[in-house]
Coordinates of C-alpha atoms and ligand atoms in Angstrom, one line a residue:
M12 CA 0.0 0.0 0.0
A13 CA 1.6 3.3 -1.1
K14 CA 2.1 6.1 1.5
P15 CA -0.3 9.0 1.2
V16 CA 1.2 12.2 -0.3
S17 CA 0.5 15.7 0.9
I18 CA -1.7 17.8 -1.5
E19 CA -3.3 21.2 -1.8
V20 CA -6.8 21.2 -3.4
W21 CA -8.5 23.8 -5.6
N22 CA -12.2 23.7 -6.5
P23 CA -13.0 20.6 -4.4
N24 CA -16.4 20.0 -6.1
G25 CA -15.0 20.0 -9.6
K26 CA -16.2 17.3 -11.9
Y27 CA -12.8 16.2 -13.3
R28 CA -9.9 15.3 -11.1
V29 CA -6.6 16.7 -12.3
V30 CA -3.4 16.1 -10.4
S31 CA -0.2 18.2 -10.7
T32 CA 2.8 16.4 -9.3
K33 CA 4.4 19.8 -8.4
P34 CA 3.3 23.3 -7.6
M35 CA 3.9 25.3 -10.8
P36 CA 4.5 29.0 -11.3
G37 CA 1.6 31.4 -11.7
T38 CA -2.1 30.9 -11.1
R39 CA -3.4 31.1 -14.6
W40 CA -3.0 27.4 -15.1
I41 CA -5.1 26.7 -12.0
N42 CA -7.8 29.2 -13.0
L43 CA -8.1 27.7 -16.4
L44 CA -8.5 24.2 -15.0
V45 CA -11.1 25.4 -12.4
Q46 CA -13.0 27.3 -15.1
Q47 CA -13.3 24.0 -17.0
D48 CA -14.9 22.3 -13.9
C49 CA -11.7 20.6 -12.7
R50 CA -10.9 19.7 -9.1
V51 CA -7.1 20.5 -9.0
E52 CA -4.9 18.6 -6.6
I53 CA -1.3 19.9 -6.3
C54 CA 1.3 17.7 -4.6
T55 CA 3.0 19.7 -1.9
E56 CA 5.4 16.9 -0.7
K57 CA 8.8 18.4 0.2
K58 CA 11.0 15.9 -1.7
T59 CA 12.2 17.2 -5.0
I60 CA 11.9 14.0 -7.2
L61 CA 8.8 11.9 -6.7
S62 CA 9.0 8.2 -7.0
V63 CA 6.7 6.0 -9.1
E64 CA 5.1 4.9 -5.9
D65 CA 4.4 8.5 -4.8
I66 CA 2.8 9.2 -8.1
I67 CA 0.7 6.1 -8.0
A68 CA -0.6 7.3 -4.6
L69 CA -1.4 10.7 -6.1
I70 CA -3.3 9.1 -9.0
G71 CA -5.5 7.1 -6.7
N72 CA -8.6 5.3 -7.8
K73 CA -10.1 8.1 -9.9
C74 CA -8.0 10.5 -11.9
D75 CA -8.8 12.2 -15.2
G76 CA -5.4 13.7 -16.0
V77 CA -1.9 14.4 -14.6
I78 CA 0.6 17.2 -15.1
G79 CA 4.0 15.8 -14.5
Q80 CA 7.7 16.8 -14.5
L81 CA 10.8 15.8 -16.5
T82 CA 12.3 14.2 -13.3
E83 CA 9.6 11.5 -13.2
D84 CA 9.7 8.1 -14.8
W85 CA 6.5 8.0 -16.9
G86 CA 6.4 4.4 -18.2
E87 CA 4.2 1.3 -18.2
T88 CA 3.6 1.3 -14.5
L89 CA 2.3 4.9 -14.3
F90 CA 0.3 4.9 -17.6
S91 CA -1.3 1.6 -16.5
A92 CA -2.2 3.2 -13.1
L93 CA -3.6 6.3 -14.8
S94 CA -5.6 4.3 -17.2
K95 CA -7.0 2.1 -14.4
A96 CA -8.1 5.3 -12.6
G97 CA -10.0 6.4 -15.8
G98 CA -7.3 8.9 -17.0
K99 CA -6.6 9.6 -20.6
A100 CA -4.4 12.7 -20.4
F101 CA -0.9 13.4 -19.2
S102 CA 1.4 16.4 -19.9
N103 CA 5.0 16.9 -19.1
M104 CA 5.7 20.5 -18.0
A105 CA 8.7 20.5 -20.5
V106 CA 9.3 20.4 -24.2
G107 CA 11.6 17.4 -23.9
Y108 CA 9.8 14.1 -23.1
N109 CA 12.6 11.6 -22.9
N110 CA 11.3 10.6 -19.4
V111 CA 8.1 9.4 -21.0
D112 CA 7.6 6.0 -22.7
V113 CA 5.3 7.1 -25.4
E114 CA 4.7 3.5 -26.6
A115 CA 3.4 2.7 -23.2
A116 CA 1.1 5.7 -23.2
N117 CA -0.2 4.6 -26.7
K118 CA -0.9 1.2 -25.3
Y119 CA -3.2 2.7 -22.7
G120 CA -4.6 5.3 -25.0
V121 CA -3.2 8.2 -22.9
A122 CA -2.4 11.4 -24.7
V123 CA 1.1 12.8 -23.9
G124 CA 1.4 16.6 -24.0
N125 CA 4.6 18.8 -23.9
T126 CA 5.3 22.5 -23.9
P127 CA 7.1 23.7 -27.1
G128 CA 7.8 27.2 -28.2
V129 CA 7.2 29.1 -24.9
L130 CA 10.7 28.2 -23.7
T131 CA 12.6 28.6 -27.0
E132 CA 14.0 32.1 -26.5
T133 CA 14.6 31.7 -22.7
T134 CA 16.5 28.5 -23.2
A135 CA 18.5 30.0 -26.1
E136 CA 19.3 33.0 -23.9
L137 CA 20.9 30.7 -21.3
A138 CA 22.9 28.9 -23.9
A139 CA 24.1 32.3 -25.1
S140 CA 24.9 33.4 -21.5
L141 CA 27.0 30.2 -21.0
S142 CA 28.8 30.9 -24.3
L143 CA 29.7 34.4 -23.2
A144 CA 30.6 33.3 -19.6
A145 CA 32.8 30.6 -20.9
S146 CA 34.5 32.6 -23.7
R147 CA 35.3 35.5 -21.3
R148 CA 35.9 33.3 -18.2
I149 CA 33.4 35.2 -16.1
V150 CA 32.8 32.6 -13.4
E151 CA 36.6 32.0 -12.9
A152 CA 37.2 35.8 -12.7
D153 CA 34.3 36.3 -10.3
G154 CA 35.8 33.6 -8.0
F155 CA 39.2 35.2 -8.2
M156 CA 37.8 38.6 -7.2
R157 CA 35.8 37.2 -4.3
A158 CA 38.9 35.3 -3.1
G159 CA 40.7 38.7 -2.7
L160 CA 43.3 37.6 -5.3
Y161 CA 43.0 40.7 -7.5
D162 CA 46.0 43.0 -6.9
G163 CA 45.9 45.1 -10.1
W164 CA 45.3 45.1 -13.9
L165 CA 47.6 42.8 -15.8
P166 CA 48.0 42.2 -19.6
H167 CA 47.5 38.5 -19.2
L168 CA 44.8 38.4 -16.6
F169 CA 41.8 36.2 -17.6
V170 CA 42.4 36.6 -21.3
G171 CA 39.6 34.8 -23.2
N172 CA 38.2 34.5 -26.7
L173 CA 36.7 37.2 -28.9
L174 CA 33.5 35.8 -30.5
K175 CA 33.2 38.3 -33.4
G176 CA 34.3 36.7 -36.6
Q177 CA 34.6 33.2 -35.0
T178 CA 32.3 30.3 -36.0
V179 CA 29.4 29.1 -34.0
G180 CA 28.5 25.4 -34.4
V181 CA 24.9 24.3 -33.7
I182 CA 24.0 20.6 -33.4
G183 CA 20.3 20.3 -33.6
A184 CA 19.0 23.4 -35.3
G185 CA 15.4 23.1 -34.3
R186 CA 13.4 25.7 -32.4
I187 CA 16.0 26.4 -29.7
G188 CA 19.1 25.7 -31.7
S189 CA 18.0 28.2 -34.4
A190 CA 17.1 30.8 -31.8
Y191 CA 20.5 30.4 -30.2
A192 CA 22.2 30.6 -33.6
R193 CA 20.4 33.9 -34.4
M194 CA 21.5 35.4 -31.1
M195 CA 25.1 34.5 -31.6
I196 CA 25.1 35.7 -35.3
E197 CA 23.2 38.9 -34.8
G198 CA 24.7 39.7 -31.4
F199 CA 28.3 38.8 -32.1
K200 CA 28.6 38.6 -35.9
M201 CA 29.7 35.0 -35.8
N202 CA 29.6 32.7 -38.8
L203 CA 27.4 29.6 -38.6
I204 CA 28.0 25.9 -39.3
Y205 CA 25.2 23.6 -38.3
Y206 CA 24.2 19.9 -38.3
D207 CA 20.7 18.6 -38.2
L208 CA 18.8 15.8 -39.9
Y209 CA 16.7 18.5 -41.6
Q210 CA 17.5 21.7 -43.4
A211 CA 17.0 24.8 -41.3
T212 CA 15.7 26.9 -44.2
R213 CA 14.5 29.9 -42.1
L214 CA 17.7 30.1 -40.3
E215 CA 19.7 29.9 -43.5
K216 CA 17.6 32.7 -45.0
F217 CA 18.1 34.8 -41.9
V218 CA 21.9 34.5 -42.0
T219 CA 21.9 35.3 -45.7
A220 CA 19.8 38.4 -45.2
Y221 CA 21.9 39.6 -42.2
G222 CA 25.1 39.0 -44.2
Q223 CA 23.7 41.2 -47.0
F224 CA 22.8 43.9 -44.5
L225 CA 26.3 43.9 -43.0
K226 CA 27.9 44.0 -46.4
A227 CA 25.7 46.9 -47.4
S228 CA 26.8 48.7 -44.3
G229 CA 30.5 48.2 -45.2
E230 CA 31.0 45.4 -42.7
Q231 CA 32.3 41.8 -43.1
P232 CA 29.3 39.7 -43.9
V233 CA 28.4 36.6 -41.8
T234 CA 28.2 33.2 -43.5
W235 CA 26.4 29.9 -43.0
K236 CA 27.0 26.3 -43.9
R237 CA 24.9 23.2 -43.4
A238 CA 27.5 20.5 -42.5
S239 CA 27.3 17.1 -44.1
S240 CA 28.4 15.4 -40.9
M241 CA 28.5 16.3 -37.2
D242 CA 32.3 15.8 -37.2
E243 CA 32.6 18.7 -39.7
V244 CA 31.0 21.0 -37.1
L245 CA 33.3 19.8 -34.4
Q246 CA 36.4 20.4 -36.5
V247 CA 35.4 23.8 -37.7
A248 CA 33.5 25.6 -35.0
D249 CA 35.0 27.7 -32.1
V250 CA 31.8 27.5 -30.0
I251 CA 29.5 24.5 -30.3
S252 CA 26.1 24.4 -28.7
L253 CA 24.0 21.2 -28.4
H254 CA 20.3 21.4 -29.0
P255 CA 19.0 18.0 -30.2
I256 CA 16.3 16.0 -28.5
L257 CA 17.6 13.0 -26.4
D258 CA 16.9 9.7 -28.0
K259 CA 18.9 6.6 -29.1
T260 CA 20.5 8.5 -31.9
T261 CA 21.8 11.3 -29.7
Y262 CA 22.9 9.4 -26.6
H263 CA 26.6 10.1 -26.1
L264 CA 26.7 12.0 -29.3
I265 CA 29.7 13.8 -27.8
N266 CA 32.1 11.1 -26.7
K267 CA 35.9 10.8 -26.3
E268 CA 36.6 10.4 -30.0
R269 CA 34.4 13.4 -30.9
L270 CA 35.9 15.6 -28.2
S271 CA 39.3 14.9 -29.6
K272 CA 38.2 16.3 -33.0
M273 CA 37.3 19.7 -31.5
K274 CA 39.7 22.6 -31.4
K275 CA 41.9 22.7 -28.3
E276 CA 40.4 26.1 -27.3
A277 CA 36.9 25.3 -28.3
I278 CA 33.8 26.0 -26.1
L279 CA 31.1 23.4 -25.7
I280 CA 27.7 24.3 -24.4
N281 CA 25.0 21.8 -23.5
C282 CA 21.4 23.0 -22.7
S283 CA 19.8 19.9 -24.2
R284 CA 19.9 16.8 -22.1
G285 CA 22.9 15.4 -20.0
P286 CA 23.2 12.0 -21.7
V287 CA 23.9 13.7 -25.1
V288 CA 27.4 14.1 -23.7
D289 CA 29.6 11.3 -22.2
E290 CA 30.3 13.2 -19.0
E291 CA 33.2 11.0 -17.8
A292 CA 35.0 11.5 -21.2
L293 CA 34.3 15.2 -20.9
V294 CA 35.9 15.4 -17.4
E295 CA 39.0 13.7 -18.8
H296 CA 39.1 16.0 -21.8
L297 CA 38.8 19.1 -19.6
K298 CA 41.7 17.8 -17.4
H299 CA 44.0 17.4 -20.4
N300 CA 42.9 20.5 -22.3
P301 CA 42.9 23.5 -19.9
M302 CA 42.0 25.9 -22.6
F303 CA 38.9 23.9 -23.7
R304 CA 35.8 25.2 -21.9
V305 CA 32.3 24.0 -21.3
G306 CA 29.0 25.5 -20.1
L307 CA 26.6 22.9 -18.8
D308 CA 23.0 23.3 -17.8
V309 CA 22.3 19.5 -17.9
F310 CA 24.1 16.4 -16.6
E311 CA 24.2 12.8 -17.3
D312 CA 23.0 11.6 -13.9
E313 CA 21.0 14.6 -12.7
P314 CA 21.0 15.9 -10.1
Y315 CA 24.6 14.5 -9.7
M316 CA 27.8 15.4 -11.6
K317 CA 30.4 12.9 -12.6
P318 CA 33.4 12.8 -10.3
G319 CA 35.9 15.5 -11.0
L320 CA 33.6 17.8 -12.9
A321 CA 33.0 20.2 -10.0
D322 CA 36.8 20.7 -9.6
M323 CA 37.3 21.8 -13.2
K324 CA 38.0 25.5 -13.5
N325 CA 37.3 25.3 -17.2
A326 CA 33.7 24.1 -16.6
I327 CA 30.7 26.3 -15.8
V328 CA 27.8 24.4 -14.3
V329 CA 24.3 25.5 -13.6
P330 CA 21.3 23.4 -12.3
H331 CA 19.0 22.9 -15.3
I332 CA 17.8 26.5 -15.3
A333 CA 17.7 27.2 -19.1
S334 CA 13.9 27.7 -19.2
A335 CA 13.8 29.5 -15.8
S336 CA 12.3 32.9 -16.6
K337 CA 9.0 33.8 -14.9
W338 CA 7.1 34.3 -18.2
T339 CA 8.3 31.0 -19.6
R340 CA 7.7 28.9 -16.6
E341 CA 4.1 30.3 -16.2
G342 CA 3.6 29.7 -19.9
M343 CA 4.8 26.1 -19.6
A344 CA 2.4 25.5 -16.7
T345 CA -0.4 26.9 -18.8
L346 CA 0.4 24.8 -21.9
A347 CA 0.7 21.6 -19.7
A348 CA -2.7 22.3 -18.0
L349 CA -4.4 23.1 -21.4
N350 CA -3.0 19.8 -22.9
V351 CA -4.6 17.9 -20.1
V352 CA -8.0 19.7 -19.8
G353 CA -8.2 19.8 -23.6
K354 CA -8.0 16.0 -23.9
I355 CA -10.4 15.6 -21.0
K356 CA -12.9 17.8 -22.8
G357 CA -12.4 16.0 -26.1
Y358 CA -10.9 19.1 -27.9
P359 CA -8.8 18.5 -31.0
T360 CA -5.0 19.1 -31.0
W361 CA -3.6 22.4 -32.2
S362 CA -2.4 22.1 -35.8
N363 CA 1.0 23.7 -35.3
P364 CA 2.9 23.2 -32.0
N365 CA 5.4 25.8 -33.2
A366 CA 2.8 28.5 -32.9
V367 CA 1.3 28.3 -29.4
E368 CA 1.0 32.1 -28.8
P369 CA -2.8 32.1 -28.8
F370 CA -2.7 29.9 -25.7
L371 CA -0.4 32.3 -23.9
D372 CA -2.4 35.5 -24.4
E373 CA -3.6 36.3 -20.9
S374 CA -6.1 38.9 -22.2
A375 CA -8.1 36.3 -24.1
S376 CA -9.6 32.8 -23.6
P377 CA -7.4 30.1 -25.0
P378 CA -8.5 28.3 -28.2
P379 CA -10.5 25.1 -27.6
A380 CA -7.6 22.8 -28.4
C381 CA -4.7 20.9 -26.9
P382 CA -1.6 23.0 -27.6
S383 CA 0.8 20.1 -28.2
I384 CA 0.1 16.3 -28.0
V385 CA 3.1 14.3 -29.2
N386 CA 1.2 11.1 -29.8
A387 CA -1.8 12.7 -31.4
K388 CA -1.2 10.8 -34.7
A389 CA -0.7 7.4 -33.0
L390 CA -3.9 7.9 -31.0
G391 CA -5.8 9.1 -34.1
L392 CA -6.8 12.4 -32.4
P393 CA -8.5 15.1 -34.5
V394 CA -6.6 18.2 -35.5
S395 CA -8.0 21.7 -34.8
K396 CA -9.2 23.7 -37.9
L397 CA -8.6 27.0 -36.1
Ligands
LIG413 N1 18.0 22.7 -20.5 C1 16.7 23.0 -20.5 O1 16.2 23.5 -19.6 C2 16.0 22.7 -21.8 C3 14.9 23.6 -22.1 C4 14.2 23.3 -23.3 C5 14.6 22.2 -24.1 N2 15.6 21.4 -23.7 C6 16.0 20.3 -24.5 O2 16.2 20.8 -25.9 C7 15.6 19.9 -26.8 C8 15.3 20.6 -28.1 O3 14.1 21.4 -27.9 P1 13.5 22.1 -29.2 O4 12.3 22.8 -28.8 O5 14.5 23.0 -29.9 O6 13.1 20.9 -30.1 P2 13.1 20.7 -31.7 O7 12.4 19.5 -31.9 O8 12.6 22.0 -32.3 O9 14.7 20.6 -32.1 C9 15.4 19.5 -32.0 C10 16.2 19.3 -33.2 O10 17.1 18.2 -33.1 C11 17.3 17.6 -34.3 N3 17.8 16.3 -34.2 C12 17.2 15.1 -33.8 N4 18.0 14.1 -33.8 C13 19.2 14.6 -34.2 C14 20.5 14.0 -34.5 N5 20.7 12.7 -34.3 N6 21.5 14.8 -34.9 C15 21.3 16.1 -35.1 N7 20.1 16.7 -34.9 C16 19.1 16.0 -34.5 C17 15.8 17.6 -34.9 O11 15.8 17.4 -36.3 C18 15.4 19.0 -34.5 O12 15.7 20.0 -35.5 C19 14.4 19.3 -26.1 O13 14.0 18.0 -26.6 C20 14.9 19.2 -24.6 O14 15.5 18.0 -24.4 C21 16.3 21.7 -22.6
LIG414 O1 12.7 20.1 -21.8 C1 12.5 21.1 -21.2 O2 11.5 21.8 -21.3 C2 13.5 21.5 -20.1 O3 14.4 20.7 -19.9 C3 12.9 22.2 -18.9 O4 12.4 23.4 -19.4

């Protein structure tokens, strides 16, 4: 028998029971659920990562839908429990859903939602921040200052890299990868080389147009190249940022062999998922190449770091905060709630998960649709005509 878990309840007499495994930012998401006749139960348990048993206890005997987090293991056991409780809707409060076994959800007919778009710019901004912090050694220099070691300006003190005119490499030029590329190109006049399974046409057009603008202004134009292999990006780029999804094809995409192909003074940024990088190999590489730098938002065994990483001065590490801006986190909560209630109400799925703005407009009611259901096709769900 699972232990009971502490909860906070909104609209106790609501017809549909929706559970959120964590308190989420803002109140719009709660209000939207309440307006649609949901009883909302928010888990207030103090521990950060809930176990499968905790979530089974939360689901209970009757549950119409769950909003969950990327730290939870949504597989066969949970989807079977949700289905048994009458639930047909789940949404991650995240765009990435590598913690979700979508096949298992399909088996139980549960829709799986995610939260694309609302976090694109925020996540790209953190990748850009890490790129700047690593290239100009900001974290190292801050530590030096606080330690009282600064005794005057020196020509060699914390010399880093100038980004202007260098090449930024993007692996996974989807929503976030493309937004990051634009920031680095427009902000720092870097050239682009990217690798993706698909052509990033809009990004290419942007760089071409920006290059023409710079040329017309008498400046050196920026350039772009779509690499034919990932290794080409690794060999050519000065700053490389990883933005693919995590799946079998991207697990340990950056390993010992690939690290050795990168420039000795390159900068590697990871704001995608930890297992995209072989973190043990990375620690060894950092030890042997002091001018190589990394900026990491995600880790292979979150919340832990591989031994040795915390000691490396050439690594900047932050705790998975790339989407952590108030507007974005409130928007993610809204999209996740609308995915769940939309499925409960039998609404169709939104036709373009890359254009979720109408759901985020606080001055209007959201469209009667689920913003983003990743297994909509597999479940044969209708698509909104709006
Ligand atoms: N650190 C964070 O807080 C944070 C925040 C948001 C997203 N993310 C991660 O970023 C990922 C990307 O988000 P997005 O919205 O840009 O998704 P997206 O689907 O728009 O982009 C992913 C891109 O990766 C490409 N890709 C897939 N497999 C590849 C491979 N083997 N090699 C090269 N490219 C490949 C896809 O073609 C696609 O263009 C998410 O899945 C999530 O894991 C992390
Ligand atoms: O996938 C995601 O959305 C992030 O990791 C958290 O914002």
